[in-house]
Amino acid sequence: MAQVQNPVLSAPIAGTAQSFGVDKDALVTRLDALLEQYLYTLDEYEKLMRQLSKKLSSGYFSLTQANFHNRSGVHYGQDSYDERVQATLRTVVTEDEKAKPHFKAVSAPSAASSGAKKASQASSADEGEQKENSDVPDAESDVAPEEPESENEGASKATLPDPIRMFGILVPPALRSARTSFNEAVEGPVVNLATVTGELRALEREIGRVRKGIRKAK
């Protein structure tokens, strides 16, 4: 997650304006540090906006390219979405002990990734079972192993179908490239922009409090 580091501003933001009392010089110094921090954060915000614009432009270009070379008659776009399909990438918000929001992109397991994972787990389980059976006497081979059916059922319920499959199995590479660009936009710039925007709002509130303290100190 993007973090803006400022060598000047090291004190906490919240409640600092009141801590200086009516000392005008201290308030002015504090205001200068806050404005410098604001410029650092604003510069980070602009960089993230450029990254987001680049990712979205790449995604829409690939989507247009996929539709241009499409011969199946299906338009790749929102008009052809299957309403039963759910998003496999979401942005969640959590709070720390100081009630500061944190944004994170979370991927839900798709059918393809879940199938590969189950196959890998099954292969590992077969190898472990063969190794265990080779060391256990024949008298114990009649004992039936426990089957975690409830766990598998819960995993299958959490598995979501791959949204790109709504357009068929053999989709053009340009459409997959568009999905990759949009996913990268959500996982990177979108999440970081939400965090940086919150930092800008907090700085704006604190700058307003310090300026109010300066006016009262006159």
mmCIF file with all atom_site columns, C-alpha atoms in Angstrom:
data_model
loop_
_atom_site.group_PDB
_atom_site.id
_atom_site.type_symbol
_atom_site.label_atom_id
_atom_site.label_alt_id
_atom_site.label_comp_id
_atom_site.label_asym_id
_atom_site.label_entity_id
_atom_site.label_seq_id
_atom_site.pdbx_PDB_ins_code
_atom_site.Cartn_x
_atom_site.Cartn_y
_atom_site.Cartn_z
_atom_site.occupancy
_atom_site.B_iso_or_equiv
_atom_site.pdbx_formal_charge
_atom_site.auth_seq_id
_atom_site.auth_comp_id
_atom_site.auth_asym_id
_atom_site.auth_atom_id
_atom_site.pdbx_PDB_model_num
ATOM 1   C CA . MET A 1 1   ? 0.000   0.000   0.000   1.00 0.00 ? 1   MET A CA 1
ATOM 2   C CA . ALA A 1 2   ? 1.290   3.400   -0.859  1.00 0.00 ? 2   ALA A CA 1
ATOM 3   C CA . GLN A 1 3   ? 2.766   5.367   2.031   1.00 0.00 ? 3   GLN A CA 1
ATOM 4   C CA . VAL A 1 4   ? 4.002   8.932   1.838   1.00 0.00 ? 4   VAL A CA 1
ATOM 5   C CA . GLN A 1 5   ? 7.028   9.649   3.990   1.00 0.00 ? 5   GLN A CA 1
ATOM 6   C CA . ASN A 1 6   ? 7.847   13.183  5.033   1.00 0.00 ? 6   ASN A CA 1
ATOM 7   C CA . PRO A 1 7   ? 11.104  13.919  6.847   1.00 0.00 ? 7   PRO A CA 1
ATOM 8   C CA . VAL A 1 8   ? 9.664   17.121  8.323   1.00 0.00 ? 8   VAL A CA 1
ATOM 9   C CA . LEU A 1 9   ? 6.327   16.031  9.772   1.00 0.00 ? 9   LEU A CA 1
ATOM 10  C CA . SER A 1 10  ? 6.766   13.334  12.399  1.00 0.00 ? 10  SER A CA 1
ATOM 11  C CA . ALA A 1 11  ? 4.184   14.269  15.071  1.00 0.00 ? 11  ALA A CA 1
ATOM 12  C CA . PRO A 1 12  ? 0.619   12.868  14.993  1.00 0.00 ? 12  PRO A CA 1
ATOM 13  C CA . ILE A 1 13  ? -1.869  14.875  12.990  1.00 0.00 ? 13  ILE A CA 1
ATOM 14  C CA . ALA A 1 14  ? -5.001  14.716  15.147  1.00 0.00 ? 14  ALA A CA 1
ATOM 15  C CA . GLY A 1 15  ? -5.346  17.222  18.000  1.00 0.00 ? 15  GLY A CA 1
ATOM 16  C CA . THR A 1 16  ? -2.022  18.980  17.497  1.00 0.00 ? 16  THR A CA 1
ATOM 17  C CA . ALA A 1 17  ? -3.444  22.443  16.906  1.00 0.00 ? 17  ALA A CA 1
ATOM 18  C CA . GLN A 1 18  ? -4.815  22.666  20.432  1.00 0.00 ? 18  GLN A CA 1
ATOM 19  C CA . SER A 1 19  ? -1.565  21.419  21.971  1.00 0.00 ? 19  SER A CA 1
ATOM 20  C CA . PHE A 1 20  ? 0.255   24.609  20.919  1.00 0.00 ? 20  PHE A CA 1
ATOM 21  C CA . GLY A 1 21  ? -2.151  26.821  22.830  1.00 0.00 ? 21  GLY A CA 1
ATOM 22  C CA . VAL A 1 22  ? -1.943  30.458  21.700  1.00 0.00 ? 22  VAL A CA 1
ATOM 23  C CA . ASP A 1 23  ? 1.717   30.326  20.652  1.00 0.00 ? 23  ASP A CA 1
ATOM 24  C CA . LYS A 1 24  ? 1.486   31.891  17.215  1.00 0.00 ? 24  LYS A CA 1
ATOM 25  C CA . ASP A 1 25  ? 5.049   31.018  16.140  1.00 0.00 ? 25  ASP A CA 1
ATOM 26  C CA . ALA A 1 26  ? 4.523   27.351  17.012  1.00 0.00 ? 26  ALA A CA 1
ATOM 27  C CA . LEU A 1 27  ? 1.249   27.300  15.102  1.00 0.00 ? 27  LEU A CA 1
ATOM 28  C CA . VAL A 1 28  ? 2.881   28.845  12.031  1.00 0.00 ? 28  VAL A CA 1
ATOM 29  C CA . THR A 1 29  ? 5.683   26.266  12.161  1.00 0.00 ? 29  THR A CA 1
ATOM 30  C CA . ARG A 1 30  ? 3.116   23.502  12.485  1.00 0.00 ? 30  ARG A CA 1
ATOM 31  C CA . LEU A 1 31  ? 1.153   24.891  9.544   1.00 0.00 ? 31  LEU A CA 1
ATOM 32  C CA . ASP A 1 32  ? 4.271   24.908  7.358   1.00 0.00 ? 32  ASP A CA 1
ATOM 33  C CA . ALA A 1 33  ? 4.952   21.259  8.220   1.00 0.00 ? 33  ALA A CA 1
ATOM 34  C CA . LEU A 1 34  ? 1.346   20.297  7.476   1.00 0.00 ? 34  LEU A CA 1
ATOM 35  C CA . LEU A 1 35  ? 1.388   22.093  4.130   1.00 0.00 ? 35  LEU A CA 1
ATOM 36  C CA . GLU A 1 36  ? 4.612   20.340  3.181   1.00 0.00 ? 36  GLU A CA 1
ATOM 37  C CA . GLN A 1 37  ? 3.095   16.986  4.125   1.00 0.00 ? 37  GLN A CA 1
ATOM 38  C CA . TYR A 1 38  ? 0.011   17.863  2.095   1.00 0.00 ? 38  TYR A CA 1
ATOM 39  C CA . LEU A 1 39  ? 2.154   18.550  -0.982  1.00 0.00 ? 39  LEU A CA 1
ATOM 40  C CA . TYR A 1 40  ? 3.949   15.209  -0.592  1.00 0.00 ? 40  TYR A CA 1
ATOM 41  C CA . THR A 1 41  ? 0.615   13.403  -0.319  1.00 0.00 ? 41  THR A CA 1
ATOM 42  C CA . LEU A 1 42  ? -0.879  15.352  -3.231  1.00 0.00 ? 42  LEU A CA 1
ATOM 43  C CA . ASP A 1 43  ? 2.098   14.397  -5.398  1.00 0.00 ? 43  ASP A CA 1
ATOM 44  C CA . GLU A 1 44  ? 1.534   10.727  -4.507  1.00 0.00 ? 44  GLU A CA 1
ATOM 45  C CA . TYR A 1 45  ? -2.154  11.141  -5.371  1.00 0.00 ? 45  TYR A CA 1
ATOM 46  C CA . GLU A 1 46  ? -1.318  12.514  -8.827  1.00 0.00 ? 46  GLU A CA 1
ATOM 47  C CA . LYS A 1 47  ? 1.115   9.652   -9.491  1.00 0.00 ? 47  LYS A CA 1
ATOM 48  C CA . LEU A 1 48  ? -1.555  7.103   -8.588  1.00 0.00 ? 48  LEU A CA 1
ATOM 49  C CA . MET A 1 49  ? -4.073  8.852   -10.843 1.00 0.00 ? 49  MET A CA 1
ATOM 50  C CA . ARG A 1 50  ? -1.649  8.564   -13.753 1.00 0.00 ? 50  ARG A CA 1
ATOM 51  C CA . GLN A 1 51  ? -1.138  4.866   -12.992 1.00 0.00 ? 51  GLN A CA 1
ATOM 52  C CA . LEU A 1 52  ? -4.900  4.314   -12.857 1.00 0.00 ? 52  LEU A CA 1
ATOM 53  C CA . SER A 1 53  ? -5.415  6.150   -16.152 1.00 0.00 ? 53  SER A CA 1
ATOM 54  C CA . LYS A 1 54  ? -2.718  4.033   -17.781 1.00 0.00 ? 54  LYS A CA 1
ATOM 55  C CA . LYS A 1 55  ? -4.226  0.749   -16.555 1.00 0.00 ? 55  LYS A CA 1
ATOM 56  C CA . LEU A 1 56  ? -7.766  1.705   -17.583 1.00 0.00 ? 56  LEU A CA 1
ATOM 57  C CA . SER A 1 57  ? -6.609  2.909   -21.006 1.00 0.00 ? 57  SER A CA 1
ATOM 58  C CA . SER A 1 58  ? -4.786  -0.370  -21.575 1.00 0.00 ? 58  SER A CA 1
ATOM 59  C CA . GLY A 1 59  ? -7.848  -2.345  -20.495 1.00 0.00 ? 59  GLY A CA 1
ATOM 60  C CA . TYR A 1 60  ? -10.283 -0.467  -22.729 1.00 0.00 ? 60  TYR A CA 1
ATOM 61  C CA . PHE A 1 61  ? -7.881  -0.650  -25.663 1.00 0.00 ? 61  PHE A CA 1
ATOM 62  C CA . SER A 1 62  ? -7.648  -4.438  -25.309 1.00 0.00 ? 62  SER A CA 1
ATOM 63  C CA . LEU A 1 63  ? -11.441 -4.658  -24.975 1.00 0.00 ? 63  LEU A CA 1
ATOM 64  C CA . THR A 1 64  ? -11.924 -2.653  -28.151 1.00 0.00 ? 64  THR A CA 1
ATOM 65  C CA . GLN A 1 65  ? -9.377  -4.835  -29.925 1.00 0.00 ? 65  GLN A CA 1
ATOM 66  C CA . ALA A 1 66  ? -11.222 -7.977  -28.817 1.00 0.00 ? 66  ALA A CA 1
ATOM 67  C CA . ASN A 1 67  ? -14.534 -6.647  -30.179 1.00 0.00 ? 67  ASN A CA 1
ATOM 68  C CA . PHE A 1 68  ? -12.924 -5.516  -33.436 1.00 0.00 ? 68  PHE A CA 1
ATOM 69  C CA . HIS A 1 69  ? -11.569 -8.986  -34.219 1.00 0.00 ? 69  HIS A CA 1
ATOM 70  C CA . ASN A 1 70  ? -14.650 -10.768 -32.844 1.00 0.00 ? 70  ASN A CA 1
ATOM 71  C CA . ARG A 1 71  ? -16.410 -13.019 -35.347 1.00 0.00 ? 71  ARG A CA 1
ATOM 72  C CA . SER A 1 72  ? -18.750 -14.860 -32.972 1.00 0.00 ? 72  SER A CA 1
ATOM 73  C CA . GLY A 1 73  ? -21.403 -12.131 -32.955 1.00 0.00 ? 73  GLY A CA 1
ATOM 74  C CA . VAL A 1 74  ? -21.169 -11.649 -29.165 1.00 0.00 ? 74  VAL A CA 1
ATOM 75  C CA . HIS A 1 75  ? -20.319 -8.146  -28.001 1.00 0.00 ? 75  HIS A CA 1
ATOM 76  C CA . TYR A 1 76  ? -17.814 -8.103  -25.157 1.00 0.00 ? 76  TYR A CA 1
ATOM 77  C CA . GLY A 1 77  ? -19.305 -5.526  -22.842 1.00 0.00 ? 77  GLY A CA 1
ATOM 78  C CA . GLN A 1 78  ? -21.814 -4.744  -20.125 1.00 0.00 ? 78  GLN A CA 1
ATOM 79  C CA . ASP A 1 79  ? -24.794 -5.375  -22.396 1.00 0.00 ? 79  ASP A CA 1
ATOM 80  C CA . SER A 1 80  ? -23.823 -9.061  -22.614 1.00 0.00 ? 80  SER A CA 1
ATOM 81  C CA . TYR A 1 81  ? -23.150 -9.591  -18.886 1.00 0.00 ? 81  TYR A CA 1
ATOM 82  C CA . ASP A 1 82  ? -24.693 -12.599 -17.223 1.00 0.00 ? 82  ASP A CA 1
ATOM 83  C CA . GLU A 1 83  ? -26.400 -11.274 -14.073 1.00 0.00 ? 83  GLU A CA 1
ATOM 84  C CA . ARG A 1 84  ? -25.676 -14.538 -12.272 1.00 0.00 ? 84  ARG A CA 1
ATOM 85  C CA . VAL A 1 85  ? -21.932 -13.955 -12.485 1.00 0.00 ? 85  VAL A CA 1
ATOM 86  C CA . GLN A 1 86  ? -20.354 -12.344 -9.421  1.00 0.00 ? 86  GLN A CA 1
ATOM 87  C CA . ALA A 1 87  ? -17.156 -10.356 -9.156  1.00 0.00 ? 87  ALA A CA 1
ATOM 88  C CA . THR A 1 88  ? -14.121 -12.352 -8.052  1.00 0.00 ? 88  THR A CA 1
ATOM 89  C CA . LEU A 1 89  ? -12.148 -9.240  -7.015  1.00 0.00 ? 89  LEU A CA 1
ATOM 90  C CA . ARG A 1 90  ? -13.461 -6.867  -4.375  1.00 0.00 ? 90  ARG A CA 1
ATOM 91  C CA . THR A 1 91  ? -12.131 -4.003  -2.294  1.00 0.00 ? 91  THR A CA 1
ATOM 92  C CA . VAL A 1 92  ? -12.735 -4.346  1.448   1.00 0.00 ? 92  VAL A CA 1
ATOM 93  C CA . VAL A 1 93  ? -12.316 -1.746  4.188   1.00 0.00 ? 93  VAL A CA 1
ATOM 94  C CA . THR A 1 94  ? -10.966 -2.544  7.649   1.00 0.00 ? 94  THR A CA 1
ATOM 95  C CA . GLU A 1 95  ? -10.086 -0.352  10.635  1.00 0.00 ? 95  GLU A CA 1
ATOM 96  C CA . ASP A 1 96  ? -7.111  -0.509  12.956  1.00 0.00 ? 96  ASP A CA 1
ATOM 97  C CA . GLU A 1 97  ? -7.078  0.181   16.698  1.00 0.00 ? 97  GLU A CA 1
ATOM 98  C CA . LYS A 1 98  ? -7.094  3.938   15.980  1.00 0.00 ? 98  LYS A CA 1
ATOM 99  C CA . ALA A 1 99  ? -10.197 3.643   13.754  1.00 0.00 ? 99  ALA A CA 1
ATOM 100 C CA . LYS A 1 100 ? -8.078  4.453   10.698  1.00 0.00 ? 100 LYS A CA 1
ATOM 101 C CA . PRO A 1 101 ? -9.514  2.821   7.556   1.00 0.00 ? 101 PRO A CA 1
ATOM 102 C CA . HIS A 1 102 ? -7.371  0.470   5.495   1.00 0.00 ? 102 HIS A CA 1
ATOM 103 C CA . PHE A 1 103 ? -8.299  -0.635  1.993   1.00 0.00 ? 103 PHE A CA 1
ATOM 104 C CA . LYS A 1 104 ? -7.368  -3.984  0.508   1.00 0.00 ? 104 LYS A CA 1
ATOM 105 C CA . ALA A 1 105 ? -8.227  -5.892  -2.668  1.00 0.00 ? 105 ALA A CA 1
ATOM 106 C CA . VAL A 1 106 ? -9.443  -9.428  -1.972  1.00 0.00 ? 106 VAL A CA 1
ATOM 107 C CA . SER A 1 107 ? -9.759  -12.137 -4.623  1.00 0.00 ? 107 SER A CA 1
ATOM 108 C CA . ALA A 1 108 ? -12.453 -14.777 -4.276  1.00 0.00 ? 108 ALA A CA 1
ATOM 109 C CA . PRO A 1 109 ? -11.433 -18.267 -5.470  1.00 0.00 ? 109 PRO A CA 1
ATOM 110 C CA . SER A 1 110 ? -12.579 -18.911 -9.019  1.00 0.00 ? 110 SER A CA 1
ATOM 111 C CA . ALA A 1 111 ? -13.641 -22.283 -10.405 1.00 0.00 ? 111 ALA A CA 1
ATOM 112 C CA . ALA A 1 112 ? -10.404 -22.672 -12.366 1.00 0.00 ? 112 ALA A CA 1
ATOM 113 C CA . SER A 1 113 ? -8.094  -21.841 -9.454  1.00 0.00 ? 113 SER A CA 1
ATOM 114 C CA . SER A 1 114 ? -10.172 -23.944 -7.075  1.00 0.00 ? 114 SER A CA 1
ATOM 115 C CA . GLY A 1 115 ? -10.005 -26.940 -9.413  1.00 0.00 ? 115 GLY A CA 1
ATOM 116 C CA . ALA A 1 116 ? -6.236  -26.669 -9.705  1.00 0.00 ? 116 ALA A CA 1
ATOM 117 C CA . LYS A 1 117 ? -5.928  -26.354 -5.933  1.00 0.00 ? 117 LYS A CA 1
ATOM 118 C CA . LYS A 1 118 ? -8.133  -29.406 -5.334  1.00 0.00 ? 118 LYS A CA 1
ATOM 119 C CA . ALA A 1 119 ? -6.125  -31.435 -7.832  1.00 0.00 ? 119 ALA A CA 1
ATOM 120 C CA . SER A 1 120 ? -2.907  -30.445 -6.076  1.00 0.00 ? 120 SER A CA 1
ATOM 121 C CA . GLN A 1 121 ? -4.375  -31.308 -2.669  1.00 0.00 ? 121 GLN A CA 1
ATOM 122 C CA . ALA A 1 122 ? -5.665  -34.640 -3.956  1.00 0.00 ? 122 ALA A CA 1
ATOM 123 C CA . SER A 1 123 ? -2.254  -35.506 -5.384  1.00 0.00 ? 123 SER A CA 1
ATOM 124 C CA . SER A 1 124 ? -0.563  -34.639 -2.090  1.00 0.00 ? 124 SER A CA 1
ATOM 125 C CA . ALA A 1 125 ? -3.148  -36.652 -0.176  1.00 0.00 ? 125 ALA A CA 1
ATOM 126 C CA . ASP A 1 126 ? -2.631  -39.702 -2.408  1.00 0.00 ? 126 ASP A CA 1
ATOM 127 C CA . GLU A 1 127 ? 1.131   -39.551 -1.894  1.00 0.00 ? 127 GLU A CA 1
ATOM 128 C CA . GLY A 1 128 ? 0.691   -39.208 1.861   1.00 0.00 ? 128 GLY A CA 1
ATOM 129 C CA . GLU A 1 129 ? -1.780  -42.106 1.950   1.00 0.00 ? 129 GLU A CA 1
ATOM 130 C CA . GLN A 1 130 ? 0.528   -44.367 -0.031  1.00 0.00 ? 130 GLN A CA 1
ATOM 131 C CA . LYS A 1 131 ? 3.404   -43.544 2.278   1.00 0.00 ? 131 LYS A CA 1
ATOM 132 C CA . GLU A 1 132 ? 1.250   -44.105 5.358   1.00 0.00 ? 132 GLU A CA 1
ATOM 133 C CA . ASN A 1 133 ? -0.112  -47.433 4.076   1.00 0.00 ? 133 ASN A CA 1
ATOM 134 C CA . SER A 1 134 ? 3.398   -48.698 3.416   1.00 0.00 ? 134 SER A CA 1
ATOM 135 C CA . ASP A 1 135 ? 4.287   -48.226 7.113   1.00 0.00 ? 135 ASP A CA 1
ATOM 136 C CA . VAL A 1 136 ? 0.993   -49.435 8.643   1.00 0.00 ? 136 VAL A CA 1
ATOM 137 C CA . PRO A 1 137 ? 0.326   -53.181 9.162   1.00 0.00 ? 137 PRO A CA 1
ATOM 138 C CA . ASP A 1 138 ? -2.386  -54.906 7.124   1.00 0.00 ? 138 ASP A CA 1
ATOM 139 C CA . ALA A 1 139 ? -4.593  -55.311 10.225  1.00 0.00 ? 139 ALA A CA 1
ATOM 140 C CA . GLU A 1 140 ? -5.158  -51.569 10.314  1.00 0.00 ? 140 GLU A CA 1
ATOM 141 C CA . SER A 1 141 ? -5.937  -51.229 6.615   1.00 0.00 ? 141 SER A CA 1
ATOM 142 C CA . ASP A 1 142 ? -9.644  -52.005 7.205   1.00 0.00 ? 142 ASP A CA 1
ATOM 143 C CA . VAL A 1 143 ? -10.130 -48.759 9.139   1.00 0.00 ? 143 VAL A CA 1
ATOM 144 C CA . ALA A 1 144 ? -11.928 -46.236 6.902   1.00 0.00 ? 144 ALA A CA 1
ATOM 145 C CA . PRO A 1 145 ? -10.307 -42.786 6.857   1.00 0.00 ? 145 PRO A CA 1
ATOM 146 C CA . GLU A 1 146 ? -12.362 -39.770 7.829   1.00 0.00 ? 146 GLU A CA 1
ATOM 147 C CA . GLU A 1 147 ? -13.641 -37.691 4.930   1.00 0.00 ? 147 GLU A CA 1
ATOM 148 C CA . PRO A 1 148 ? -13.924 -33.936 5.494   1.00 0.00 ? 148 PRO A CA 1
ATOM 149 C CA . GLU A 1 149 ? -17.137 -33.615 3.496   1.00 0.00 ? 149 GLU A CA 1
ATOM 150 C CA . SER A 1 150 ? -18.365 -30.528 5.314   1.00 0.00 ? 150 SER A CA 1
ATOM 151 C CA . GLU A 1 151 ? -15.118 -28.701 4.616   1.00 0.00 ? 151 GLU A CA 1
ATOM 152 C CA . ASN A 1 152 ? -15.248 -29.526 0.907   1.00 0.00 ? 152 ASN A CA 1
ATOM 153 C CA . GLU A 1 153 ? -18.871 -28.429 0.713   1.00 0.00 ? 153 GLU A CA 1
ATOM 154 C CA . GLY A 1 154 ? -18.023 -25.107 2.335   1.00 0.00 ? 154 GLY A CA 1
ATOM 155 C CA . ALA A 1 155 ? -15.151 -24.564 -0.087  1.00 0.00 ? 155 ALA A CA 1
ATOM 156 C CA . SER A 1 156 ? -17.368 -25.295 -3.084  1.00 0.00 ? 156 SER A CA 1
ATOM 157 C CA . LYS A 1 157 ? -19.934 -22.744 -1.884  1.00 0.00 ? 157 LYS A CA 1
ATOM 158 C CA . ALA A 1 158 ? -17.217 -20.082 -1.622  1.00 0.00 ? 158 ALA A CA 1
ATOM 159 C CA . THR A 1 159 ? -15.991 -20.818 -5.151  1.00 0.00 ? 159 THR A CA 1
ATOM 160 C CA . LEU A 1 160 ? -17.202 -18.373 -7.779  1.00 0.00 ? 160 LEU A CA 1
ATOM 161 C CA . PRO A 1 161 ? -17.249 -19.028 -11.530 1.00 0.00 ? 161 PRO A CA 1
ATOM 162 C CA . ASP A 1 162 ? -14.691 -17.228 -13.647 1.00 0.00 ? 162 ASP A CA 1
ATOM 163 C CA . PRO A 1 163 ? -16.550 -14.141 -14.998 1.00 0.00 ? 163 PRO A CA 1
ATOM 164 C CA . ILE A 1 164 ? -14.768 -14.304 -18.354 1.00 0.00 ? 164 ILE A CA 1
ATOM 165 C CA . ARG A 1 165 ? -16.449 -17.673 -19.014 1.00 0.00 ? 165 ARG A CA 1
ATOM 166 C CA . MET A 1 166 ? -19.768 -15.881 -19.571 1.00 0.00 ? 166 MET A CA 1
ATOM 167 C CA . PHE A 1 167 ? -18.518 -15.204 -23.109 1.00 0.00 ? 167 PHE A CA 1
ATOM 168 C CA . GLY A 1 168 ? -17.552 -18.826 -23.710 1.00 0.00 ? 168 GLY A CA 1
ATOM 169 C CA . ILE A 1 169 ? -14.518 -20.990 -23.127 1.00 0.00 ? 169 ILE A CA 1
ATOM 170 C CA . LEU A 1 170 ? -12.388 -19.944 -26.121 1.00 0.00 ? 170 LEU A CA 1
ATOM 171 C CA . VAL A 1 171 ? -12.186 -16.186 -25.594 1.00 0.00 ? 171 VAL A CA 1
ATOM 172 C CA . PRO A 1 172 ? -9.628  -14.084 -27.515 1.00 0.00 ? 172 PRO A CA 1
ATOM 173 C CA . PRO A 1 173 ? -6.320  -13.205 -25.828 1.00 0.00 ? 173 PRO A CA 1
ATOM 174 C CA . ALA A 1 174 ? -7.176  -9.499  -26.047 1.00 0.00 ? 174 ALA A CA 1
ATOM 175 C CA . LEU A 1 175 ? -10.150 -10.055 -23.737 1.00 0.00 ? 175 LEU A CA 1
ATOM 176 C CA . ARG A 1 176 ? -7.943  -11.808 -21.187 1.00 0.00 ? 176 ARG A CA 1
ATOM 177 C CA . SER A 1 177 ? -5.479  -8.930  -21.457 1.00 0.00 ? 177 SER A CA 1
ATOM 178 C CA . ALA A 1 178 ? -8.295  -6.467  -20.744 1.00 0.00 ? 178 ALA A CA 1
ATOM 179 C CA . ARG A 1 179 ? -9.279  -8.414  -17.630 1.00 0.00 ? 179 ARG A CA 1
ATOM 180 C CA . THR A 1 180 ? -5.672  -8.409  -16.422 1.00 0.00 ? 180 THR A CA 1
ATOM 181 C CA . SER A 1 181 ? -5.397  -4.629  -16.847 1.00 0.00 ? 181 SER A CA 1
ATOM 182 C CA . PHE A 1 182 ? -8.650  -3.966  -14.991 1.00 0.00 ? 182 PHE A CA 1
ATOM 183 C CA . ASN A 1 183 ? -7.680  -6.327  -12.161 1.00 0.00 ? 183 ASN A CA 1
ATOM 184 C CA . GLU A 1 184 ? -4.311  -4.619  -11.800 1.00 0.00 ? 184 GLU A CA 1
ATOM 185 C CA . ALA A 1 185 ? -6.078  -1.253  -11.670 1.00 0.00 ? 185 ALA A CA 1
ATOM 186 C CA . VAL A 1 186 ? -8.213  -2.399  -8.737  1.00 0.00 ? 186 VAL A CA 1
ATOM 187 C CA . GLU A 1 187 ? -5.407  -4.169  -6.890  1.00 0.00 ? 187 GLU A CA 1
ATOM 188 C CA . GLY A 1 188 ? -2.976  -1.252  -7.210  1.00 0.00 ? 188 GLY A CA 1
ATOM 189 C CA . PRO A 1 189 ? -4.022  2.341   -7.957  1.00 0.00 ? 189 PRO A CA 1
ATOM 190 C CA . VAL A 1 190 ? -7.659  2.081   -6.817  1.00 0.00 ? 190 VAL A CA 1
ATOM 191 C CA . VAL A 1 191 ? -6.801  0.687   -3.382  1.00 0.00 ? 191 VAL A CA 1
ATOM 192 C CA . ASN A 1 192 ? -3.898  3.083   -2.878  1.00 0.00 ? 192 ASN A CA 1
ATOM 193 C CA . LEU A 1 193 ? -5.936  6.063   -4.080  1.00 0.00 ? 193 LEU A CA 1
ATOM 194 C CA . ALA A 1 194 ? -8.574  5.349   -1.446  1.00 0.00 ? 194 ALA A CA 1
ATOM 195 C CA . THR A 1 195 ? -5.902  5.381   1.259   1.00 0.00 ? 195 THR A CA 1
ATOM 196 C CA . VAL A 1 196 ? -4.157  8.522   -0.010  1.00 0.00 ? 196 VAL A CA 1
ATOM 197 C CA . THR A 1 197 ? -7.496  10.328  -0.387  1.00 0.00 ? 197 THR A CA 1
ATOM 198 C CA . GLY A 1 198 ? -8.230  9.636   3.274   1.00 0.00 ? 198 GLY A CA 1
ATOM 199 C CA . GLU A 1 199 ? -4.824  11.042  4.228   1.00 0.00 ? 199 GLU A CA 1
ATOM 200 C CA . LEU A 1 200 ? -5.515  14.201  2.217   1.00 0.00 ? 200 LEU A CA 1
ATOM 201 C CA . ARG A 1 201 ? -8.863  14.700  3.946   1.00 0.00 ? 201 ARG A CA 1
ATOM 202 C CA . ALA A 1 202 ? -7.248  14.280  7.378   1.00 0.00 ? 202 ALA A CA 1
ATOM 203 C CA . LEU A 1 203 ? -4.536  16.800  6.498   1.00 0.00 ? 203 LEU A CA 1
ATOM 204 C CA . GLU A 1 204 ? -7.109  19.298  5.236   1.00 0.00 ? 204 GLU A CA 1
ATOM 205 C CA . ARG A 1 205 ? -9.037  19.077  8.513   1.00 0.00 ? 205 ARG A CA 1
ATOM 206 C CA . GLU A 1 206 ? -5.879  19.552  10.583  1.00 0.00 ? 206 GLU A CA 1
ATOM 207 C CA . ILE A 1 207 ? -4.713  22.483  8.432   1.00 0.00 ? 207 ILE A CA 1
ATOM 208 C CA . GLY A 1 208 ? -8.083  24.124  9.006   1.00 0.00 ? 208 GLY A CA 1
ATOM 209 C CA . ARG A 1 209 ? -7.756  23.670  12.782  1.00 0.00 ? 209 ARG A CA 1
ATOM 210 C CA . VAL A 1 210 ? -4.235  25.132  12.824  1.00 0.00 ? 210 VAL A CA 1
ATOM 211 C CA . ARG A 1 211 ? -5.291  28.128  10.726  1.00 0.00 ? 211 ARG A CA 1
ATOM 212 C CA . LYS A 1 212 ? -8.186  28.711  13.100  1.00 0.00 ? 212 LYS A CA 1
ATOM 213 C CA . GLY A 1 213 ? -5.720  28.651  16.010  1.00 0.00 ? 213 GLY A CA 1
ATOM 214 C CA . ILE A 1 214 ? -3.504  31.202  14.241  1.00 0.00 ? 214 ILE A CA 1
ATOM 215 C CA . ARG A 1 215 ? -6.440  33.542  13.757  1.00 0.00 ? 215 ARG A CA 1
ATOM 216 C CA . LYS A 1 216 ? -7.350  33.301  17.437  1.00 0.00 ? 216 LYS A CA 1
ATOM 217 C CA . ALA A 1 217 ? -3.734  33.948  18.457  1.00 0.00 ? 217 ALA A CA 1
ATOM 218 C CA . LYS A 1 218 ? -3.633  37.321  16.692  1.00 0.00 ? 218 LYS A CA 1
#
